[in-house]
mmCIF file of C-alpha atoms and ligand atoms in Angstrom:
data_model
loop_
_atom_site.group_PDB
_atom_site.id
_atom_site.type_symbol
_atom_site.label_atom_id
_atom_site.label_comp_id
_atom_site.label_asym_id
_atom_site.label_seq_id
_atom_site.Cartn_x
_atom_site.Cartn_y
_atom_site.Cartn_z
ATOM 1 C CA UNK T 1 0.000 0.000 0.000
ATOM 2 C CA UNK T 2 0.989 3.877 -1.014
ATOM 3 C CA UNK T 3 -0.341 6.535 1.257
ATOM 4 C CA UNK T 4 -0.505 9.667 -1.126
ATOM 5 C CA UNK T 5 1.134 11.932 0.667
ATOM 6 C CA UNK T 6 -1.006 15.226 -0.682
ATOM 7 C CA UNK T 7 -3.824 14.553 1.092
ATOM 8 C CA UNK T 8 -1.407 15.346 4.368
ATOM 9 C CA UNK T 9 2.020 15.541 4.936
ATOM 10 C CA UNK T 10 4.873 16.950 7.425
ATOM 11 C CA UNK T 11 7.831 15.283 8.744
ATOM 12 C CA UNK T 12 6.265 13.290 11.332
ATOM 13 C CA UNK T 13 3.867 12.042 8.765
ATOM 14 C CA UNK T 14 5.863 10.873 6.457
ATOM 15 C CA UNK T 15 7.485 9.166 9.476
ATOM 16 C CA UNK T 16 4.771 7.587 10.653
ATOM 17 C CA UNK T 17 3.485 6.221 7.347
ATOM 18 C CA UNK T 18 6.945 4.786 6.562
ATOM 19 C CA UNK T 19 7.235 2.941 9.948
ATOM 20 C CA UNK T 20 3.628 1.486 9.387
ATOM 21 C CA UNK T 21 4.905 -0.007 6.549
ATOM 22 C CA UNK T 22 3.617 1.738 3.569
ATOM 23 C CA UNK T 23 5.313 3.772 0.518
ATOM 24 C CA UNK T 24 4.807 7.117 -0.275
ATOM 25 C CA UNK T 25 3.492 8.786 -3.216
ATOM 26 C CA UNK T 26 5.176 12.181 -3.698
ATOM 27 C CA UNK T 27 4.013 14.142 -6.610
ATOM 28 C CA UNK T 28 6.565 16.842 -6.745
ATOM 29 C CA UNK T 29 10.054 17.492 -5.751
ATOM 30 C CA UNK T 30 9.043 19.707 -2.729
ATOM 31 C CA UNK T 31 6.752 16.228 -1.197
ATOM 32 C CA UNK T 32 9.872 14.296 -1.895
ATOM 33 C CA UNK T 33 12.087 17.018 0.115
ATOM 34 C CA UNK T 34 9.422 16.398 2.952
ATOM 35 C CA UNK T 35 9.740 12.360 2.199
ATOM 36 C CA UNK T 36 13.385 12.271 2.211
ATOM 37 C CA UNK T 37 13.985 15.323 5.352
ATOM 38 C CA UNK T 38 12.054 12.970 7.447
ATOM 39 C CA UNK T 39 14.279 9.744 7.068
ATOM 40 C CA UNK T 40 11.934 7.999 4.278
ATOM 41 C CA UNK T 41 14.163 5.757 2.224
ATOM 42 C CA UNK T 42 14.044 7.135 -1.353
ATOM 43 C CA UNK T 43 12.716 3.576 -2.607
ATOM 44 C CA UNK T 44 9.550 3.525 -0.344
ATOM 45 C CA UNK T 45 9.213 6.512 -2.635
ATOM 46 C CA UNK T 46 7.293 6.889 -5.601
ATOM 47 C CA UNK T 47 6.770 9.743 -7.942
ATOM 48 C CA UNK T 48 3.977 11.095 -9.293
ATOM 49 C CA UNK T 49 2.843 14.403 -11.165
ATOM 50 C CA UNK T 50 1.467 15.121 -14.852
ATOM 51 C CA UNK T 51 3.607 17.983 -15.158
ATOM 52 C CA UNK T 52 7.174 17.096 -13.737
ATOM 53 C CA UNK T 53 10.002 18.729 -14.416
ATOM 54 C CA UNK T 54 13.851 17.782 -15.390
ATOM 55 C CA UNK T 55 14.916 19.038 -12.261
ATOM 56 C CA UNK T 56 12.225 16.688 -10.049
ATOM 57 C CA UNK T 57 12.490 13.594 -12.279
ATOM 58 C CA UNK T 58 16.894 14.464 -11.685
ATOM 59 C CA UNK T 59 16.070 15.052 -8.219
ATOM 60 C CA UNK T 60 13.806 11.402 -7.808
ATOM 61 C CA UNK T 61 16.311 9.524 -10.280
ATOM 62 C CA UNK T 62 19.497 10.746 -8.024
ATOM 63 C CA UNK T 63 17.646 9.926 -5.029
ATOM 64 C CA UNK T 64 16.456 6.574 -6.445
ATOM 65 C CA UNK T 65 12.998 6.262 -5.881
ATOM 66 C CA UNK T 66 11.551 3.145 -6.297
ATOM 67 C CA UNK T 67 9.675 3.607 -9.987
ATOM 68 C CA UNK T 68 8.126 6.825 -11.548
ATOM 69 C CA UNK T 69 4.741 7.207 -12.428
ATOM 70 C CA UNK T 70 4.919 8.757 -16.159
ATOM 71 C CA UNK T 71 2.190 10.521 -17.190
ATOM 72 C CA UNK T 72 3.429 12.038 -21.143
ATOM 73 C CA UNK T 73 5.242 11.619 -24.073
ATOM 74 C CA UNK T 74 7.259 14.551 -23.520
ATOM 75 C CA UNK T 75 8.371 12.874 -20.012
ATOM 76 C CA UNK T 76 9.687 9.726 -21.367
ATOM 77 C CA UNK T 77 11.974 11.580 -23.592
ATOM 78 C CA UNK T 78 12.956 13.723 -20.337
ATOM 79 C CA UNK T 79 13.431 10.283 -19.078
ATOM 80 C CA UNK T 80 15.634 9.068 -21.418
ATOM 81 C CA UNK T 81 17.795 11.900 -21.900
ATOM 82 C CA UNK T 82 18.541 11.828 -18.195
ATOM 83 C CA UNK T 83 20.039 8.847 -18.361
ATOM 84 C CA UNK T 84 21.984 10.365 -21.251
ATOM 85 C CA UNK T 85 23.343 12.450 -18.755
ATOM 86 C CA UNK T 86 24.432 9.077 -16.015
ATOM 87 C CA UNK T 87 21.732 8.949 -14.303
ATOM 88 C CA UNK T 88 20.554 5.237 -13.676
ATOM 89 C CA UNK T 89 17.708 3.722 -15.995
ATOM 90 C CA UNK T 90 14.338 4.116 -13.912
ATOM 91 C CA UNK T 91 12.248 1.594 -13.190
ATOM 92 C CA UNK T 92 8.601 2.801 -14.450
ATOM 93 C CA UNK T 93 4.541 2.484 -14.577
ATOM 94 C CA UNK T 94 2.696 4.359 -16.861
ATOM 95 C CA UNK T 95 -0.448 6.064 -15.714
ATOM 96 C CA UNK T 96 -3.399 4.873 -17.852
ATOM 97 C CA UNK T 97 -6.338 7.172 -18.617
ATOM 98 C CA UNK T 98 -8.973 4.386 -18.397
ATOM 99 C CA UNK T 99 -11.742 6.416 -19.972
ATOM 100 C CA UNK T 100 -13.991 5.599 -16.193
ATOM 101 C CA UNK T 101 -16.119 8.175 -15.356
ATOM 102 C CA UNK T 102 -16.962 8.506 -11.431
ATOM 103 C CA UNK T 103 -19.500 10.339 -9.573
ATOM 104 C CA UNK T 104 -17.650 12.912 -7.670
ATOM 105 C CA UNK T 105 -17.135 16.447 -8.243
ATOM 106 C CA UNK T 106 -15.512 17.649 -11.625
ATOM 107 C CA UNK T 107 -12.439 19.003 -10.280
ATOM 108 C CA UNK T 108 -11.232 15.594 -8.488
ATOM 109 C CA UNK T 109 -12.198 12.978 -11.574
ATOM 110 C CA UNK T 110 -9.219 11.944 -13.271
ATOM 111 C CA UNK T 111 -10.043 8.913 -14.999
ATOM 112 C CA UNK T 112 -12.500 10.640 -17.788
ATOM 113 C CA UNK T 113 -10.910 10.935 -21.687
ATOM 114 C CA UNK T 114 -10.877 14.778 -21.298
ATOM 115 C CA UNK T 115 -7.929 14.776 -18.892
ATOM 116 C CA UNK T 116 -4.654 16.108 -18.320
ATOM 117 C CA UNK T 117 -3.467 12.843 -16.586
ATOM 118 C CA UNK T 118 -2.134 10.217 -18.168
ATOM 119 C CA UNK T 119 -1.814 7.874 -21.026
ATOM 120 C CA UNK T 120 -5.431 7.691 -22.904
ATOM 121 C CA UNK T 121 -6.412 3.906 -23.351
ATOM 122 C CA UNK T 122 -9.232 4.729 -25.809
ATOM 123 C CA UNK T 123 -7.184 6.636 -28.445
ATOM 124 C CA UNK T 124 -4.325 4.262 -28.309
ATOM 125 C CA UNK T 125 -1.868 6.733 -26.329
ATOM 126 C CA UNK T 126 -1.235 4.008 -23.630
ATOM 127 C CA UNK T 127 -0.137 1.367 -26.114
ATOM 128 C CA UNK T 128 2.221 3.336 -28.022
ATOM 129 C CA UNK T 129 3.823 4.706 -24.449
ATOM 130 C CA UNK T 130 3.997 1.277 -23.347
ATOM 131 C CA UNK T 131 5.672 0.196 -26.841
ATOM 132 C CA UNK T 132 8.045 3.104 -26.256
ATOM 133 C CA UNK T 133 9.199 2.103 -22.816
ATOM 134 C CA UNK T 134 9.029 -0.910 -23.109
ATOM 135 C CA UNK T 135 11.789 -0.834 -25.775
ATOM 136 C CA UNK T 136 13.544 1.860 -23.952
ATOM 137 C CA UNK T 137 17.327 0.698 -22.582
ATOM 138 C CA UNK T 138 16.735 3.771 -20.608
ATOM 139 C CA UNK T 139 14.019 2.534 -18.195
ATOM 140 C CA UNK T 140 12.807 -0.776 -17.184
ATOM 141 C CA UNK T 141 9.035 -0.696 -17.900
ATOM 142 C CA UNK T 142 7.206 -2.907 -15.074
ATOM 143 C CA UNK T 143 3.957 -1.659 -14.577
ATOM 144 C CA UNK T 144 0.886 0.084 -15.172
ATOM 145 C CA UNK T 145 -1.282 2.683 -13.311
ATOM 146 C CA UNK T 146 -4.301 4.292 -12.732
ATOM 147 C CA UNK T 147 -6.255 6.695 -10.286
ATOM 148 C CA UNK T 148 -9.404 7.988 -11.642
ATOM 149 C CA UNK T 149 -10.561 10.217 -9.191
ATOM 150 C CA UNK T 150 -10.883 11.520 -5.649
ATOM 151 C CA UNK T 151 -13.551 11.303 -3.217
ATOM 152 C CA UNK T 152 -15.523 8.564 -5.135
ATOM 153 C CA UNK T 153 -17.987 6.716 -3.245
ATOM 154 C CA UNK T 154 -19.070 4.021 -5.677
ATOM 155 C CA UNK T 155 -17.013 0.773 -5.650
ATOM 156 C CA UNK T 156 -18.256 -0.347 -9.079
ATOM 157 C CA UNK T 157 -16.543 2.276 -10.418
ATOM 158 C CA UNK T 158 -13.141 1.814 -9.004
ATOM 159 C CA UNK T 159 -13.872 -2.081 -10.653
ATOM 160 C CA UNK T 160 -14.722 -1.001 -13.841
ATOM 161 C CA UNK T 161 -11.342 0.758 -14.446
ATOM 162 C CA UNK T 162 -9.626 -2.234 -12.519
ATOM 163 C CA UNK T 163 -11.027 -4.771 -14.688
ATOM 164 C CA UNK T 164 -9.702 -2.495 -17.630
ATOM 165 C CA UNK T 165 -6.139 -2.588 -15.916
ATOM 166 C CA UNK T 166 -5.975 -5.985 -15.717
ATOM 167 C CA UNK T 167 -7.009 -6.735 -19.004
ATOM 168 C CA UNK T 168 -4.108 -4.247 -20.282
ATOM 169 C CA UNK T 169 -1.614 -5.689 -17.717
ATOM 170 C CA UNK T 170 -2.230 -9.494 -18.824
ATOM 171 C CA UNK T 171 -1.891 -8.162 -22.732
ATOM 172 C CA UNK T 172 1.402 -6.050 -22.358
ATOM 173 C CA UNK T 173 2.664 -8.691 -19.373
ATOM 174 C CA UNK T 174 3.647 -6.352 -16.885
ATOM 175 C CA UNK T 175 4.820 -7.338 -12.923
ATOM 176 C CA UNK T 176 3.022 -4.438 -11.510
ATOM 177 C CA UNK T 177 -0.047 -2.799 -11.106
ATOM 178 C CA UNK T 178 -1.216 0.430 -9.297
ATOM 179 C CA UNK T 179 -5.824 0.891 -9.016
ATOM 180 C CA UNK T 180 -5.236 4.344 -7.561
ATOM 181 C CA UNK T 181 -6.112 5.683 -4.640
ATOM 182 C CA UNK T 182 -9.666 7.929 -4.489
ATOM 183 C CA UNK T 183 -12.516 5.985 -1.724
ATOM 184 C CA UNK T 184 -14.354 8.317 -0.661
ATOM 185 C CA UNK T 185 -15.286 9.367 2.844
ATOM 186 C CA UNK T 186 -18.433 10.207 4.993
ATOM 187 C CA UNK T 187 -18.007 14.429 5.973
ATOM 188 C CA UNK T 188 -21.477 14.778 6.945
ATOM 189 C CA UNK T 189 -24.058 13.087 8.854
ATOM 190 C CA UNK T 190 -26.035 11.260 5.943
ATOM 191 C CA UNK T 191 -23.024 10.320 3.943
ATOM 192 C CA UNK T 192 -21.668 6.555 3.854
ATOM 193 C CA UNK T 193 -18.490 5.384 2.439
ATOM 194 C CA UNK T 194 -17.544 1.932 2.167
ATOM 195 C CA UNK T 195 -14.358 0.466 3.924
ATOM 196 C CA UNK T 196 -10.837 0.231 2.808
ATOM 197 C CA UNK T 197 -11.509 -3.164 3.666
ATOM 198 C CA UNK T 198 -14.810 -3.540 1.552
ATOM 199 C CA UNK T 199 -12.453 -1.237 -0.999
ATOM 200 C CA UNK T 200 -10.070 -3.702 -1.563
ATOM 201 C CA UNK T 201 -11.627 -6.745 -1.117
ATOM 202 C CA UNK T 202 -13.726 -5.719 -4.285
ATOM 203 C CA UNK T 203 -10.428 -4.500 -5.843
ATOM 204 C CA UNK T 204 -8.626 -7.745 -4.908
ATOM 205 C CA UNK T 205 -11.292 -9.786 -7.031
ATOM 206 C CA UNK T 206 -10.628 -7.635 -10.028
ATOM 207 C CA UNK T 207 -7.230 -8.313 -9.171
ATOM 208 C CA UNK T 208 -7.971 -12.296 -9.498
ATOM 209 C CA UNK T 209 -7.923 -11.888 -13.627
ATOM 210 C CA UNK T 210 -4.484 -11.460 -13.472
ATOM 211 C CA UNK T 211 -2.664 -14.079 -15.482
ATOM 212 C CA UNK T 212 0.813 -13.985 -13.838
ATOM 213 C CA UNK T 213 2.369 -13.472 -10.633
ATOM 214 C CA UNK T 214 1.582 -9.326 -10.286
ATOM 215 C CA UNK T 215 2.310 -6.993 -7.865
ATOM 216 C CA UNK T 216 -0.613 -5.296 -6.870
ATOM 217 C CA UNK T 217 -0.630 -1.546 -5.027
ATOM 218 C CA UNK T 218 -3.095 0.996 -3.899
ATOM 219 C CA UNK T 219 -2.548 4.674 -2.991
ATOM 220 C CA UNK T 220 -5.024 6.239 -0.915
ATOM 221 C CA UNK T 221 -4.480 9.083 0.493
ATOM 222 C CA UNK T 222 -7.696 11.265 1.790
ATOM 223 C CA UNK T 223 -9.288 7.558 3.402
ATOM 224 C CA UNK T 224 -6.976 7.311 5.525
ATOM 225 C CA UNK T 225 -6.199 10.598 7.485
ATOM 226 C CA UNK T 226 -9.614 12.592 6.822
ATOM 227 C CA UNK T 227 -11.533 11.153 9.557
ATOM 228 C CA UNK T 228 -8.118 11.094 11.562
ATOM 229 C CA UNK T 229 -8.473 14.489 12.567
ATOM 230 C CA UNK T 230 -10.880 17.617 13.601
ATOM 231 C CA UNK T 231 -10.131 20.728 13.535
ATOM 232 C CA UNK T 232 -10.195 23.541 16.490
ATOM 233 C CA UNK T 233 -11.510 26.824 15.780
ATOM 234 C CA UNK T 234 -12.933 29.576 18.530
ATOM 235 C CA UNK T 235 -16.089 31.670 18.289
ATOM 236 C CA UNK T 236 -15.118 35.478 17.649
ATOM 237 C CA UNK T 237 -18.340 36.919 16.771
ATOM 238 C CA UNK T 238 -22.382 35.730 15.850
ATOM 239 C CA UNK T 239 -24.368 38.141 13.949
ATOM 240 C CA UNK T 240 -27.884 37.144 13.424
ATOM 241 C CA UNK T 241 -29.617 38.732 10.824
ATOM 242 C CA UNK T 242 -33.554 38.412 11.762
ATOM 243 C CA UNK T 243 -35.347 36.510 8.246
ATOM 244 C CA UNK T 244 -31.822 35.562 6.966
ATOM 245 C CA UNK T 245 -29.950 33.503 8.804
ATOM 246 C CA UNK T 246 -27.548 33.415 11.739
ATOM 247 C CA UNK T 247 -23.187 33.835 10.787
ATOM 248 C CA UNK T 248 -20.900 31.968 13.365
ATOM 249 C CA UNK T 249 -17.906 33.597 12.234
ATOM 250 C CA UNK T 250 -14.624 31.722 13.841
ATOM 251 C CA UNK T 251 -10.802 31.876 13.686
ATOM 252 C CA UNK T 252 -9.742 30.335 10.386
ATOM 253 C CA UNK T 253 -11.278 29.861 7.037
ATOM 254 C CA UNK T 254 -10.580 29.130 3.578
ATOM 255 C CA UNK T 255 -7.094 29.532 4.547
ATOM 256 C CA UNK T 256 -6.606 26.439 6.716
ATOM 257 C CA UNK T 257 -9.388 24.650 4.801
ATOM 258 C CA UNK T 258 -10.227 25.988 1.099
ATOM 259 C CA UNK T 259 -12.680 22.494 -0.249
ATOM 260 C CA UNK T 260 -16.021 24.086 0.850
ATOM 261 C CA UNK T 261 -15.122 26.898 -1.617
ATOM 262 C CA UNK T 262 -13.407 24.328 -4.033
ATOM 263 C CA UNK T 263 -15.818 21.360 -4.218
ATOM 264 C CA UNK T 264 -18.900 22.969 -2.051
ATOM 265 C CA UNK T 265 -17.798 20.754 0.671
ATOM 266 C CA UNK T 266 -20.011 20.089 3.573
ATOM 267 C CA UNK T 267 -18.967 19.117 7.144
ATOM 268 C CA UNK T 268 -20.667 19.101 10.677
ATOM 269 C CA UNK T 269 -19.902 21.503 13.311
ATOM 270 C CA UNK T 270 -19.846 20.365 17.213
ATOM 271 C CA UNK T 271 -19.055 22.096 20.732
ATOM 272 C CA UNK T 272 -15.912 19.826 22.234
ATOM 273 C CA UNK T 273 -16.942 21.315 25.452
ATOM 274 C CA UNK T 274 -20.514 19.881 25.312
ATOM 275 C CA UNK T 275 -20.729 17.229 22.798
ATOM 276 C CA UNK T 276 -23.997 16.214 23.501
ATOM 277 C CA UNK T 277 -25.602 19.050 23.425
ATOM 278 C CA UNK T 278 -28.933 18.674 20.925
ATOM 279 C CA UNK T 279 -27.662 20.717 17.770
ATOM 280 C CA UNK T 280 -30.814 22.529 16.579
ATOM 281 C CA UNK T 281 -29.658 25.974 16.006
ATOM 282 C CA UNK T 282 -29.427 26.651 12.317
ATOM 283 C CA UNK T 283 -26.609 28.627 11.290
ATOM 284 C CA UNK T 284 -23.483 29.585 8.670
ATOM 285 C CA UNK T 285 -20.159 28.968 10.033
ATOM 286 C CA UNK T 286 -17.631 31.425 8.258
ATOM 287 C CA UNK T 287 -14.181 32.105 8.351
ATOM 288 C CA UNK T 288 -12.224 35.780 8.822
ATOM 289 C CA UNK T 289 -11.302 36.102 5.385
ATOM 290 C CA UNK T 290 -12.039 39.253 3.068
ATOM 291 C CA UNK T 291 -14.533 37.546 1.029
ATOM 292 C CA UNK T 292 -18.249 36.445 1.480
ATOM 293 C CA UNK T 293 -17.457 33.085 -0.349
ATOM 294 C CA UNK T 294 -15.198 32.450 2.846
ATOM 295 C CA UNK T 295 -17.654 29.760 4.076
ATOM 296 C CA UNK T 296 -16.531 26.891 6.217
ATOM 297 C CA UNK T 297 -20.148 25.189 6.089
ATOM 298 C CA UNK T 298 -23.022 26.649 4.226
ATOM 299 C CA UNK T 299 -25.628 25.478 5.949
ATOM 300 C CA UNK T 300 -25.228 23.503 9.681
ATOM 301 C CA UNK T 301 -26.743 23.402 13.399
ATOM 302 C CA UNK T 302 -25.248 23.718 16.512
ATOM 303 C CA UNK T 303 -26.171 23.935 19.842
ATOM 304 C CA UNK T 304 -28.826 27.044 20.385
ATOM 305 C CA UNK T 305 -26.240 28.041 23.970
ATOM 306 C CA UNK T 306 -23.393 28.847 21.383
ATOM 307 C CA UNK T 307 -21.470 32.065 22.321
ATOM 308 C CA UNK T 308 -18.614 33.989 21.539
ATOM 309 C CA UNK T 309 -15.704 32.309 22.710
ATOM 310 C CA UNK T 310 -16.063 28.827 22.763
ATOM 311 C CA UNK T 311 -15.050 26.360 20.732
ATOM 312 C CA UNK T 312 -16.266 24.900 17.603
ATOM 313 C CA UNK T 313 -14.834 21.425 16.077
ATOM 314 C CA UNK T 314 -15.288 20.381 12.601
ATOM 315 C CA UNK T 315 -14.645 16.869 12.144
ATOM 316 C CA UNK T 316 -13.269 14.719 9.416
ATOM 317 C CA UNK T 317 -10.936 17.720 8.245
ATOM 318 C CA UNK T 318 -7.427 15.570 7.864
ATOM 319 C CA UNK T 319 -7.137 15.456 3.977
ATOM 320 C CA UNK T 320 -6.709 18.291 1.767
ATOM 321 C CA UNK T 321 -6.978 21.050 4.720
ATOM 322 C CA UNK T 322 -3.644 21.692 6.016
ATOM 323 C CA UNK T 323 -2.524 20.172 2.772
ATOM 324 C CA UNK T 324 -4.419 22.874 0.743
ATOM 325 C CA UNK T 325 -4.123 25.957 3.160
ATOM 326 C CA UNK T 326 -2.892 29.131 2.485
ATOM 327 C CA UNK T 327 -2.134 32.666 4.320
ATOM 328 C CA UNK T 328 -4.510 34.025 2.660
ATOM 329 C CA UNK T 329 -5.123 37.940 4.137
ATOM 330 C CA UNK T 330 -1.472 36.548 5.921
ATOM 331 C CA UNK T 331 -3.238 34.496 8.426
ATOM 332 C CA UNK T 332 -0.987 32.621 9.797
ATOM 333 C CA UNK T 333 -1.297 29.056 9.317
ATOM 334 C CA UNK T 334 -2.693 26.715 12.584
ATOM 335 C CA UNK T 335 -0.650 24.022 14.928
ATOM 336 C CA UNK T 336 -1.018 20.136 13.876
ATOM 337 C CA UNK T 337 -1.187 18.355 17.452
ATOM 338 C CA UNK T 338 -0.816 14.282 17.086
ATOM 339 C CA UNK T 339 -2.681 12.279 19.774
ATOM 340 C CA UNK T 340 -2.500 8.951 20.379
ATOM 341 C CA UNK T 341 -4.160 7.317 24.207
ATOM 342 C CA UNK T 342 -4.707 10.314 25.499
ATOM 343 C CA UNK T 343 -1.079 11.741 25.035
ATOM 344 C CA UNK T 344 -0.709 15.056 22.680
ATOM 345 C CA UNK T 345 2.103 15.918 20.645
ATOM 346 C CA UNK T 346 2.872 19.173 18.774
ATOM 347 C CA UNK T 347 4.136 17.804 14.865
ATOM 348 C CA UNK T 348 3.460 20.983 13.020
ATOM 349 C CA UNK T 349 4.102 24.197 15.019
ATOM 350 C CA UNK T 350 1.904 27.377 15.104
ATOM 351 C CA UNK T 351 3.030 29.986 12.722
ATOM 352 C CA UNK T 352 4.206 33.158 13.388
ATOM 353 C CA UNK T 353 4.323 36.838 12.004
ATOM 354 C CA UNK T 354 8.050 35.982 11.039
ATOM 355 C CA UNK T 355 7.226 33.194 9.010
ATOM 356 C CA UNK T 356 5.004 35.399 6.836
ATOM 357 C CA UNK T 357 8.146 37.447 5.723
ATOM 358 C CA UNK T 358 10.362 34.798 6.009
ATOM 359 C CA UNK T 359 11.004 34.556 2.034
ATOM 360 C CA UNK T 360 10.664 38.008 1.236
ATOM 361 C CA UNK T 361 13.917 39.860 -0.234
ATOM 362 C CA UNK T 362 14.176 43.430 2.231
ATOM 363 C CA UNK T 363 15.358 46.489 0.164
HETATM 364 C C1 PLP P 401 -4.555 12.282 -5.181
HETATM 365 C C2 PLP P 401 -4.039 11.004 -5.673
HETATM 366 C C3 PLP P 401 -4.227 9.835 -4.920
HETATM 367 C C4 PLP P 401 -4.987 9.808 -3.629
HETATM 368 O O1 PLP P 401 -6.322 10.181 -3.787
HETATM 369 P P1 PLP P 401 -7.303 10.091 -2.539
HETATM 370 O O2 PLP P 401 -8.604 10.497 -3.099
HETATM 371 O O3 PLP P 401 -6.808 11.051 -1.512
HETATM 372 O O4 PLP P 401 -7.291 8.688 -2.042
HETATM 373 C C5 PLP P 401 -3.680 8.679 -5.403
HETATM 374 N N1 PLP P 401 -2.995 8.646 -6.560
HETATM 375 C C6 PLP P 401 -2.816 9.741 -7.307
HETATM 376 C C7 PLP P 401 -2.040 9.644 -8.557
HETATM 377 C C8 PLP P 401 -3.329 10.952 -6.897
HETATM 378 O O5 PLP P 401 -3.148 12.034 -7.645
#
């Protein structure tokens, strides 16, 4: 298994995922810094990216990551002239555009023809890539890959394009083969996901066409830390507007979590100090940003003895928050606090007003 490190990473993350025993997916040069700075052998590394560039695929080829994900034409060549240069012949997948189309929201399906990822089965772009590395001296072609999207909650989908997979695997006769990451996960009260268990058991029966011995990955990233974590935010001001509706305006915002304005996310909002309070206020929870479209949830209810100052928790906010936050209106970005049987420990600190103007050149 390959935890793909976008949906979260820092040092101690990368450390903990490598000493539970999975690779990493790193998807640019700066995730493989991270990878790497925290002690991650470069071959439980593997790289990723439609758009990578000399320097990262130098960078991953020096390091000696265990294969490279190649997503273009234009990157084999960068490949190949690489090893031109010394560098070691890379051992590589290609990423196959399946032509699957999944329910989720536009901006996180990746498997669909019109797409920027990949190698497109349909139009015969992933057989000619494969007939180009695999005659390459200047790679070792072993596998094939796919991912077709992010947040998808159907499990017939992720089989459709792993039946596809395995049909191309058993005609080009590769060792490996990568079905992606993307199951989905429940953010709000009505929502159900199925298991990484269910998830791969259905995956694992695709898996059984397979004519020869194959290596088989997965590389999820958001189903395993989103529901890992919450996060903290205080109550600065309510303003209820009488025949509109009520704004719980807190501490953060788009900045430390941007996929409500992305993808319309949803999530639920809770008191930590009095979880079982009945929620049946109706209100907008908003962040401090310049902008009305600074909406943490649209539309949510919490408990009708919320005031200014306490606390309010949203859960299931570990993928693609930290991941994706800014400093937006320089708001500095918030603590990540690992807890594990009731012990706490700080893994990304607080930010300060230093770090805001800690790349800029003085005159
Ligand atoms: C984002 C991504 C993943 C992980 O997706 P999740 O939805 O977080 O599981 C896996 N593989 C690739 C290539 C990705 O881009």
């Amino acid at each position: 298994m390959i935890y793909a490190s976008k949906a979260f990473l820092c040092t101690a993350m990368a450390k903990l995922v490598h000493d539970e025993g999975l690779l990493l997916d790193v998807a640019t040069g700066g995730e493989l810094f991270v990878a790497l700075h925290a002690g991650v052998p470069a071959d439980h590394c593997v790289l990723h990216g439609n758009n990578k560039s000399v320097d990262e695929l130098r960078m991953a080829m020096t390091a000696g990551v265990r294969h490279i994900v190649v997503d273009s034409f234009d990157e084999l060549a960068r490949i190949e002239s690489l090893v031109d240069e010394g560098l070691t012949a890379p051992r590589v997948q290609l990423r196959i555009t399946p032509g699957v189309y999944v329910h989720t929201h536009e901006y996180i399906s990746t498997g669909q023809d019109d797409s920027k990822f990949g190698f497109n089965l349909g139009n015969g772009d992933a057989r000619r890539a494969a007939g180009i590395a695999g005659a390459s001296k200047k790679m070792r072609f072993v596998g094939i890959h796919c991912h077709i999207g992010s947040n998808v909650f159907a499990v017939e989908n992720f089989t459709h394009a792993a039946r596809l997979m395995v049909d191309l695997a058993n005609e080009l006769g590769v060792e490996e083969v990568t079905f992606g990451g993307g199951l989905g996960v429940a953010y709000v009260g009505d929502e159900r996901a199925p298991s990484i268990t269910d998830w791969s058991r259905h995956l694992l029966d695709a898996a059984s066409g397979l004519q020869k011995p194959t290596k088989v990955f997965v590389e999820p990233g958001r189903s395993i830390v989103a529901s890992a974590a919450v996060t903290v935010y205080r109550v600065g001001t309510i303003k209820e507007i009488p025949g509109v509706r009520t704004y719980v305006s807190v501490d953060g915002g788009m900045s430390d979590n941007p996929r409500p304005v992305l993808y319309g996310s949803g999530y639920e909002a809770f008191v930590p100090t009095r979880t079982n309070s009945a929620r049946t206020k109706p209100v907008r929870v908003v962040g401090k940003h310049c902008e009305s479209g600074d909406i943490l949830i649209s539309e949510t209810e919490v408990p009708a003895d919320l005031v200014v100052g306490d606390l309010l928790v949203t859960p299931v906010t570990g993928a693609y928050g930290h991941s994706m936050g800014s400093n937006y209106n320089k708001v500095t970005r918030p603590p990540v606090v690992f807890v594990r049987s009731g012990g706490a420990r700080l893994v990304v600190r607080r930010e300060t007003f230093e770090d805001l103007v800690r790349a800029d050149v003085a005159e």
